[in-house]
Tab-separated table of C-alpha atoms in Angstrom:
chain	number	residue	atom	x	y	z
R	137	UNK	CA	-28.445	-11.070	-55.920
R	138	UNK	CA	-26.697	-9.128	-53.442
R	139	UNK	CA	-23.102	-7.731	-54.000
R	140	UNK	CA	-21.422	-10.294	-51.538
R	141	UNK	CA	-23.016	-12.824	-53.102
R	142	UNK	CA	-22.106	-11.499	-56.959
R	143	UNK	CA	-18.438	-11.540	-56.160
R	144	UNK	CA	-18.479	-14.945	-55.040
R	145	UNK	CA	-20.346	-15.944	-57.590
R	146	UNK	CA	-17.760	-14.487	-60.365
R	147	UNK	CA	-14.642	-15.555	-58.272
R	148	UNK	CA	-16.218	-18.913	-58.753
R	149	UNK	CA	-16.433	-19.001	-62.089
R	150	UNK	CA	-12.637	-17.327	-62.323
R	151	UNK	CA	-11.117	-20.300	-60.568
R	152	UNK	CA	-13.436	-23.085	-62.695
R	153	UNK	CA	-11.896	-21.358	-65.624
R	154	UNK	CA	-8.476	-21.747	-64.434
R	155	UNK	CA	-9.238	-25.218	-63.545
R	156	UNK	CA	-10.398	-25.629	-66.891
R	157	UNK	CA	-7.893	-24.729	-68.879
R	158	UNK	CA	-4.925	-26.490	-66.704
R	159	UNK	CA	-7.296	-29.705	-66.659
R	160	UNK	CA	-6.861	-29.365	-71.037
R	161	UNK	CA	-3.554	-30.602	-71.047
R	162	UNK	CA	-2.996	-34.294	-71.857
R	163	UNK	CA	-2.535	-35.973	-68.422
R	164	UNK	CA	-0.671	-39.390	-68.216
R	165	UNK	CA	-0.696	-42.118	-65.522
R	166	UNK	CA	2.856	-41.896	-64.575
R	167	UNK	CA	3.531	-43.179	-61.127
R	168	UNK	CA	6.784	-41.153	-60.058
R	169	UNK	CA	8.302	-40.456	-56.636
R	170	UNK	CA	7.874	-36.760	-55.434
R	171	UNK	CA	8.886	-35.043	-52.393
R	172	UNK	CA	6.760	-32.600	-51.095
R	173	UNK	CA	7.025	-29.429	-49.088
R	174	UNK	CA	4.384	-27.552	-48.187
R	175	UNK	CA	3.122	-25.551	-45.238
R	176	UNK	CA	1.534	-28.471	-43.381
R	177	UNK	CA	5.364	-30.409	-43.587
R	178	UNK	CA	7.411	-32.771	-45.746
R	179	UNK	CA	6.576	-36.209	-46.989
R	180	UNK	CA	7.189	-38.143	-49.763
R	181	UNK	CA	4.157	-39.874	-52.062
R	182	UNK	CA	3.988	-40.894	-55.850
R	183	UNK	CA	2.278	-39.463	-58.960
R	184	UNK	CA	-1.176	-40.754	-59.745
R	185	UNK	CA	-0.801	-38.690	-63.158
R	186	UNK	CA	1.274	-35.979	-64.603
R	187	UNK	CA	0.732	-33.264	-67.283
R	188	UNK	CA	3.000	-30.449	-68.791
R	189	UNK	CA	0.559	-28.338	-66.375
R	190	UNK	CA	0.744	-29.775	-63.209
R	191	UNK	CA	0.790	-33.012	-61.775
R	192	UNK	CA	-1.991	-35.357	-59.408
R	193	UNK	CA	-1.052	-37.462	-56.356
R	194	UNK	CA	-2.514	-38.952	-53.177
R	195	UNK	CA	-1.675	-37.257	-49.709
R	196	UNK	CA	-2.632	-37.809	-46.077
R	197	UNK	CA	-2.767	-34.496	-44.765
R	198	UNK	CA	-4.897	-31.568	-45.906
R	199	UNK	CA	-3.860	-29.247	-48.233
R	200	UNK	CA	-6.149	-26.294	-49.092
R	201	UNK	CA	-6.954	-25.440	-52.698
R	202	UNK	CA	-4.802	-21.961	-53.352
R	203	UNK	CA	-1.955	-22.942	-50.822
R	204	UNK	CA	1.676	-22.984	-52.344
R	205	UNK	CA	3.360	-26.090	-52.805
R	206	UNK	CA	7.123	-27.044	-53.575
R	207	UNK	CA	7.920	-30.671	-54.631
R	208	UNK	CA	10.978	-32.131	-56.636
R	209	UNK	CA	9.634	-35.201	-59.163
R	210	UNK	CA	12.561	-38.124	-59.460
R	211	UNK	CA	12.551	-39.421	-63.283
R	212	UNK	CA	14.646	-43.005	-63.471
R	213	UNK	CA	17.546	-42.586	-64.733
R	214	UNK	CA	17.012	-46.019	-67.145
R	215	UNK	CA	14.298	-43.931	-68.455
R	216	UNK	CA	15.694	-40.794	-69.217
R	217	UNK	CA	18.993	-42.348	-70.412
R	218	UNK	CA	21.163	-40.997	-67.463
R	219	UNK	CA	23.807	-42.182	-65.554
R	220	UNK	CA	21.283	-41.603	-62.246
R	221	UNK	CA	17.984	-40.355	-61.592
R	222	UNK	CA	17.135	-36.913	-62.788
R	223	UNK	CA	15.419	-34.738	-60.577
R	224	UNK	CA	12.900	-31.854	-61.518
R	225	UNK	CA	11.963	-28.887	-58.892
R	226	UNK	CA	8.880	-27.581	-59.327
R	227	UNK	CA	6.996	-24.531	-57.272
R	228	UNK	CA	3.146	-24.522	-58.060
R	229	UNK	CA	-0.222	-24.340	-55.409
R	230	UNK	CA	-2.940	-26.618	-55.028
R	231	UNK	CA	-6.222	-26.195	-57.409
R	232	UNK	CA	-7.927	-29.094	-55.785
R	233	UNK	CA	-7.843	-31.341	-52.948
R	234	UNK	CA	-10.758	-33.817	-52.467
R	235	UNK	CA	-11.220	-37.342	-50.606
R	236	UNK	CA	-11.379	-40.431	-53.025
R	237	UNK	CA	-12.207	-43.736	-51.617
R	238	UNK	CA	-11.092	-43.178	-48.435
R	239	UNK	CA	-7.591	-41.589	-49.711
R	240	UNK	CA	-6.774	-37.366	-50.304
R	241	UNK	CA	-6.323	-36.699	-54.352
R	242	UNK	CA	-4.724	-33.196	-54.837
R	243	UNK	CA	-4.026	-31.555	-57.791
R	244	UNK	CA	-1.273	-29.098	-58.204
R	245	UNK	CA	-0.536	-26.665	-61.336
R	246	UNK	CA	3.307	-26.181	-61.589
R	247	UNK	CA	3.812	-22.599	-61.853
R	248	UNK	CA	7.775	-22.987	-62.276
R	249	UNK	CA	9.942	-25.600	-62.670
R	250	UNK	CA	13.781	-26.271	-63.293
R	251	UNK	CA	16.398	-29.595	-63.211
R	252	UNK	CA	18.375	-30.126	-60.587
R	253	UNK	CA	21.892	-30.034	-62.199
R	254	UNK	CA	24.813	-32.327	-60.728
């Protein structure tokens, strides 16, 4: 096995473990609105499923695994008991993006997160 191929090989296996251990959370099927930001532009979508590690949702544009990722998740306010919607900013980056049935899945971890106070 050649050198090149060696460090590829355990850079692999570094970013399956990663994968691995954000994938160990609990995930629910939470359909939320998000707003995204990202290097390829601004759109809104909704959650597919959502995890105290990151969070899944469908997308039409490309976003590459590793690339940063800024979004702000809306939680009802009937649901959270507020007097209006509470809304969480999170910073994380993409650790997979993959076509499903005709329609982008990408996972995000969130790396940092904080509520929007009013």
């Amino acid at each position: 096995m050649s050198d090149e191929s060696a460090k590829s090989s355990g850079a692999a296996k570094a970013v399956r473990s990663r994968f691995s251990e954000v994938q160990s959370a609990a995930r629910f099927p939470v359909k939320l609105p998000i707003h995204i930001k990202s290097q390829t532009g601004e759109s809104d979508t909704e959650t597919e499923n959502i995890s105290a590690n990151g969070v899944l949702f469908h997308h039409d544009i490309d976003m590459p695994v590793g690339s940063r990722v800024d979004f702000t998740i809306s939680l009802p306010a009937e649901v959270v008991g507020a007097t209006a919607d509470v809304k969480v900013q999170c910073h994380g980056r993409v650790v997979r993006s993959n076509q499903e049935g005709g329609r982008r899945g990408v996972g995000v971890v969130i790396d940092e997160y904080s509520f929007e106070r009013r």
